[in-house]
PDB file of C-alpha atoms and ligand atoms in Angstrom:
ATOM      1  CA  MET A   1       0.009   0.030   0.008  1.00 96.00           C
ATOM      2  CA  GLU A   2       0.990   3.581  -0.479  1.00 97.00           C
ATOM      3  CA  VAL A   3      -0.178   6.807   1.093  1.00 98.00           C
ATOM      4  CA  VAL A   4      -0.920   9.254  -1.683  1.00 98.00           C
ATOM      5  CA  THR A   5      -1.148  12.915  -0.935  1.00 98.00           C
ATOM      6  CA  VAL A   6      -3.840  14.621  -2.998  1.00 98.00           C
ATOM      7  CA  THR A   7      -5.112  18.168  -3.449  1.00 98.00           C
ATOM      8  CA  TYR A   8      -8.843  18.796  -3.920  1.00 98.00           C
ATOM      9  CA  TRP A   9     -11.564  21.461  -3.859  1.00 98.00           C
ATOM     10  CA  GLY A  10     -13.341  21.356  -0.527  1.00 98.00           C
ATOM     11  CA  PHE A  11     -17.016  22.026   0.135  1.00 97.00           C
ATOM     12  CA  ASP A  12     -15.876  25.455   1.363  1.00 97.00           C
ATOM     13  CA  GLY A  13     -14.654  26.395  -2.148  1.00 96.00           C
ATOM     14  CA  LYS A  14     -11.004  26.317  -1.018  1.00 98.00           C
ATOM     15  CA  LYS A  15      -8.189  23.937  -1.940  1.00 98.00           C
ATOM     16  CA  HIS A  16      -7.245  21.300   0.619  1.00 98.00           C
ATOM     17  CA  GLN A  17      -4.736  18.536   0.923  1.00 98.00           C
ATOM     18  CA  GLY A  18      -5.565  15.025   2.034  1.00 98.00           C
ATOM     19  CA  GLN A  19      -4.204  11.518   2.059  1.00 98.00           C
ATOM     20  CA  ILE A  20      -5.603   8.317   0.588  1.00 98.00           C
ATOM     21  CA  VAL A  21      -4.136   4.784   0.916  1.00 98.00           C
ATOM     22  CA  VAL A  22      -4.180   2.664  -2.216  1.00 98.00           C
ATOM     23  CA  ASP A  23      -2.418  -0.262  -3.879  1.00 98.00           C
ATOM     24  CA  ARG A  24       1.139   0.873  -4.543  1.00 98.00           C
ATOM     25  CA  ARG A  25       0.840   0.013  -8.216  1.00 98.00           C
ATOM     26  CA  LEU A  26      -2.112   2.464  -8.547  1.00 98.00           C
ATOM     27  CA  ALA A  27      -0.470   5.371  -6.643  1.00 98.00           C
ATOM     28  CA  GLY A  28       0.565   7.310  -9.692  1.00 98.00           C
ATOM     29  CA  GLU A  29      -2.816   6.828 -11.422  1.00 98.00           C
ATOM     30  CA  VAL A  30      -4.744   7.839  -8.310  1.00 98.00           C
ATOM     31  CA  LYS A  31      -2.699  10.984  -8.032  1.00 98.00           C
ATOM     32  CA  GLN A  32      -3.577  11.813 -11.657  1.00 98.00           C
ATOM     33  CA  ILE A  33      -7.280  11.046 -11.091  1.00 98.00           C
ATOM     34  CA  PHE A  34      -7.340  13.517  -8.204  1.00 98.00           C
ATOM     35  CA  ARG A  35      -5.536  16.084 -10.366  1.00 98.00           C
ATOM     36  CA  ASP A  36      -8.314  15.667 -12.951  1.00 98.00           C
ATOM     37  CA  LEU A  37     -11.007  15.916 -10.239  1.00 98.00           C
ATOM     38  CA  GLU A  38      -9.411  19.112  -9.075  1.00 98.00           C
ATOM     39  CA  ALA A  39      -9.294  20.513 -12.652  1.00 98.00           C
ATOM     40  CA  ALA A  40     -12.992  19.573 -13.033  1.00 97.00           C
ATOM     41  CA  GLU A  41     -13.664  21.364  -9.707  1.00 97.00           C
ATOM     42  CA  TYR A  42     -15.498  18.348  -8.280  1.00 98.00           C
ATOM     43  CA  PRO A  43     -16.082  19.145  -4.519  1.00 98.00           C
ATOM     44  CA  ILE A  44     -14.719  16.696  -1.961  1.00 98.00           C
ATOM     45  CA  GLU A  45     -15.363  17.158   1.720  1.00 98.00           C
ATOM     46  CA  LYS A  46     -12.382  15.329   3.195  1.00 98.00           C
ATOM     47  CA  VAL A  47      -9.764  12.684   2.349  1.00 98.00           C
ATOM     48  CA  VAL A  48      -8.367  10.949   5.435  1.00 97.00           C
ATOM     49  CA  PRO A  49      -7.051   7.392   5.801  1.00 96.00           C
ATOM     50  CA  VAL A  50      -9.659   5.107   7.450  1.00 95.00           C
ATOM     51  CA  VAL A  51      -7.278   4.325  10.308  1.00 95.00           C
ATOM     52  CA  LYS A  52      -8.468   7.647  11.784  1.00 96.00           C
ATOM     53  CA  TYR A  53     -11.897   5.948  12.107  1.00 97.00           C
ATOM     54  CA  ARG A  54     -10.331   2.851  13.683  1.00 95.00           C
ATOM     55  CA  TRP A  55     -11.022   1.095  10.334  1.00 93.00           C
ATOM     56  CA  HIS A  56     -14.798   1.442  10.927  1.00 93.00           C
ATOM     57  CA  ASP A  57     -16.209   1.962   7.453  1.00 92.00           C
ATOM     58  CA  GLN A  58     -19.615   3.276   8.583  1.00 92.00           C
ATOM     59  CA  SER A  59     -17.996   6.012  10.664  1.00 95.00           C
ATOM     60  CA  SER A  60     -15.943   7.098   7.674  1.00 96.00           C
ATOM     61  CA  VAL A  61     -19.054   7.093   5.445  1.00 95.00           C
ATOM     62  CA  ASP A  62     -21.159   9.007   8.019  1.00 95.00           C
ATOM     63  CA  ASP A  63     -18.336  11.655   8.111  1.00 97.00           C
ATOM     64  CA  ASN A  64     -18.467  11.866   4.298  1.00 97.00           C
ATOM     65  CA  ASN A  65     -14.791  10.831   4.107  1.00 98.00           C
ATOM     66  CA  THR A  66     -13.306   9.873   0.756  1.00 98.00           C
ATOM     67  CA  SER A  67     -11.222   6.747   1.226  1.00 98.00           C
ATOM     68  CA  GLY A  68      -9.415   3.831  -0.367  1.00 98.00           C
ATOM     69  CA  PHE A  69      -7.734   0.958   1.414  1.00 96.00           C
ATOM     70  CA  ASN A  70      -9.598  -0.763   4.271  1.00 94.00           C
ATOM     71  CA  TYR A  71      -9.073  -4.414   5.022  1.00 92.00           C
ATOM     72  CA  ARG A  72     -12.682  -5.548   5.256  1.00 91.00           C
ATOM     73  CA  THR A  73     -15.342  -7.762   3.787  1.00 91.00           C
ATOM     74  CA  ILE A  74     -18.147  -6.556   1.523  1.00 86.00           C
ATOM     75  CA  GLU A  75     -20.714  -4.801   3.717  1.00 78.00           C
ATOM     76  CA  GLY A  76     -23.686  -2.491   3.318  1.00 71.00           C
ATOM     77  CA  PRO A  77     -27.214  -2.019   4.533  1.00 67.00           C
ATOM     78  CA  GLY A  78     -28.551  -5.551   4.782  1.00 70.00           C
ATOM     79  CA  ILE A  79     -25.347  -7.027   3.342  1.00 74.00           C
ATOM     80  CA  ARG A  80     -22.940  -9.234   5.209  1.00 76.00           C
ATOM     81  CA  SER A  81     -20.555 -11.200   3.044  1.00 83.00           C
ATOM     82  CA  LYS A  82     -17.441 -13.198   3.803  1.00 88.00           C
ATOM     83  CA  LYS A  83     -15.935 -12.010   0.558  1.00 92.00           C
ATOM     84  CA  LEU A  84     -13.205  -9.403   0.782  1.00 93.00           C
ATOM     85  CA  SER A  85     -14.020  -6.023  -0.588  1.00 92.00           C
ATOM     86  CA  LYS A  86     -11.872  -4.458  -3.326  1.00 95.00           C
ATOM     87  CA  HIS A  87     -11.030  -1.956  -0.554  1.00 96.00           C
ATOM     88  CA  ALA A  88      -9.064  -4.742   1.116  1.00 96.00           C
ATOM     89  CA  THR A  89      -6.631  -4.727  -1.743  1.00 97.00           C
ATOM     90  CA  GLY A  90      -6.490  -0.931  -2.062  1.00 97.00           C
ATOM     91  CA  ARG A  91      -7.999  -1.079  -5.498  1.00 98.00           C
ATOM     92  CA  ALA A  92     -11.262   0.769  -4.708  1.00 98.00           C
ATOM     93  CA  ILE A  93     -12.169   4.328  -3.735  1.00 98.00           C
ATOM     94  CA  ASP A  94     -15.376   5.675  -2.120  1.00 98.00           C
ATOM     95  CA  LEU A  95     -15.948   9.250  -3.194  1.00 98.00           C
ATOM     96  CA  ASP A  96     -18.051  11.614  -0.978  1.00 98.00           C
ATOM     97  CA  PRO A  97     -19.842   8.532   0.399  1.00 97.00           C
ATOM     98  CA  TYR A  98     -22.438  10.369   2.467  1.00 96.00           C
ATOM     99  CA  TYR A  99     -23.930  11.972  -0.651  1.00 97.00           C
ATOM    100  CA  ASN A 100     -23.508   8.850  -2.816  1.00 97.00           C
ATOM    101  CA  PRO A 101     -25.067   6.061  -0.749  1.00 95.00           C
ATOM    102  CA  PHE A 102     -25.382   2.383  -1.353  1.00 92.00           C
ATOM    103  CA  VAL A 103     -28.890   1.637  -2.664  1.00 92.00           C
ATOM    104  CA  SER A 104     -30.108  -1.972  -2.510  1.00 89.00           C
ATOM    105  CA  ALA A 105     -31.895  -3.642  -5.420  1.00 89.00           C
ATOM    106  CA  SER A 106     -35.203  -3.036  -3.711  1.00 89.00           C
ATOM    107  CA  GLY A 107     -34.361   0.651  -3.310  1.00 88.00           C
ATOM    108  CA  LYS A 108     -33.370   0.579   0.405  1.00 88.00           C
ATOM    109  CA  SER A 109     -30.783   3.192   1.308  1.00 89.00           C
ATOM    110  CA  PRO A 110     -29.569   4.720   4.577  1.00 85.00           C
ATOM    111  CA  ARG A 111     -29.972   8.141   2.974  1.00 86.00           C
ATOM    112  CA  ARG A 112     -31.747   9.692   0.092  1.00 85.00           C
ATOM    113  CA  TYR A 113     -29.641   9.894  -3.034  1.00 88.00           C
ATOM    114  CA  ASP A 114     -30.116  13.371  -4.294  1.00 91.00           C
ATOM    115  CA  PRO A 115     -28.610  13.687  -7.785  1.00 90.00           C
ATOM    116  CA  ALA A 116     -28.924  17.518  -7.577  1.00 92.00           C
ATOM    117  CA  HIS A 117     -26.258  17.841  -4.854  1.00 94.00           C
ATOM    118  CA  PRO A 118     -22.916  19.152  -6.285  1.00 95.00           C
ATOM    119  CA  ALA A 119     -21.041  16.165  -4.878  1.00 97.00           C
ATOM    120  CA  SER A 120     -23.593  13.607  -6.169  1.00 97.00           C
ATOM    121  CA  LEU A 121     -22.260  11.260  -8.778  1.00 98.00           C
ATOM    122  CA  THR A 122     -24.410  10.464 -11.818  1.00 96.00           C
ATOM    123  CA  ARG A 123     -23.816   8.780 -15.161  1.00 95.00           C
ATOM    124  CA  THR A 124     -23.080  12.190 -16.678  1.00 96.00           C
ATOM    125  CA  SER A 125     -20.802  13.525 -13.890  1.00 97.00           C
ATOM    126  CA  ARG A 126     -17.343  14.531 -15.003  1.00 97.00           C
ATOM    127  CA  ALA A 127     -15.966  12.784 -11.882  1.00 98.00           C
ATOM    128  CA  VAL A 128     -17.480   9.486 -13.083  1.00 98.00           C
ATOM    129  CA  LYS A 129     -16.072  10.045 -16.618  1.00 98.00           C
ATOM    130  CA  ILE A 130     -12.580  10.751 -15.156  1.00 98.00           C
ATOM    131  CA  PHE A 131     -12.479   7.464 -13.237  1.00 98.00           C
ATOM    132  CA  LYS A 132     -13.764   5.558 -16.279  1.00 98.00           C
ATOM    133  CA  LYS A 133     -11.095   7.179 -18.495  1.00 98.00           C
ATOM    134  CA  TYR A 134      -8.484   5.342 -16.354  1.00 98.00           C
ATOM    135  CA  GLY A 135     -10.365   2.043 -16.604  1.00 98.00           C
ATOM    136  CA  TRP A 136     -12.125   2.137 -13.237  1.00 98.00           C
ATOM    137  CA  ARG A 137     -15.621   0.699 -12.839  1.00 98.00           C
ATOM    138  CA  TRP A 138     -18.343   2.721 -11.123  1.00 98.00           C
ATOM    139  CA  GLY A 139     -20.826   1.188  -8.613  1.00 97.00           C
ATOM    140  CA  GLY A 140     -23.621   3.362 -10.069  1.00 97.00           C
ATOM    141  CA  ASP A 141     -23.497   1.244 -13.185  1.00 97.00           C
ATOM    142  CA  TRP A 142     -24.149  -2.034 -11.314  1.00 95.00           C
ATOM    143  CA  ARG A 143     -27.347  -3.909 -12.061  1.00 92.00           C
ATOM    144  CA  GLY A 144     -29.607  -4.343  -9.089  1.00 90.00           C
ATOM    145  CA  ALA A 145     -27.968  -2.786  -6.065  1.00 90.00           C
ATOM    146  CA  LYS A 146     -26.093   0.398  -6.758  1.00 93.00           C
ATOM    147  CA  ASP A 147     -23.129   1.849  -4.878  1.00 95.00           C
ATOM    148  CA  TYR A 148     -22.867   5.397  -6.104  1.00 96.00           C
ATOM    149  CA  GLN A 149     -19.758   6.252  -4.022  1.00 97.00           C
ATOM    150  CA  HIS A 150     -17.722   3.278  -5.227  1.00 97.00           C
ATOM    151  CA  PHE A 151     -15.086   3.010  -7.901  1.00 98.00           C
ATOM    152  CA  GLU A 152     -12.831   0.056  -8.416  1.00 98.00           C
ATOM    153  CA  LYS A 153      -9.972  -0.898 -10.669  1.00 97.00           C
ATOM    154  CA  PRO A 154     -10.290  -4.443 -12.048  1.00 95.00           C
TER     155      PRO A 154
HETATM  156 ZN1   ZN B   1     -16.523   1.137  -1.945  1.00 72.43          ZN
END
């Protein structure tokens, strides 16, 4: 894993610096993705390694923290799996997760997904297009359940 220092536009309209932990082999690419997000002026509230939340994913999500590596299984509202998440290998990033919730196939979600919020990710968002340009997959494209915050590199 590698700690990547990134610059981003905060919700306060100012530039901030944060840190995200990802697979060492993706470090350069992730740095470039954040440069592109910055150029696109996509607003990010905070970028702090999940260790600050004692590796508790839900706390990080509730705090709208953008994060990468977390050694954990796949989890979500009503989901308990023994399979490791792509976050466990540092090959996934959750972007502004509070505003981009996980929505189950039956439409259950811990929060309302409001596509009008500036940090909300939709199929036409420049942020989504930026990740896809680098070959990342977006959870908003999944069939059935959708995970709007989630990007992963196959
Ligand atoms: Zn995720």
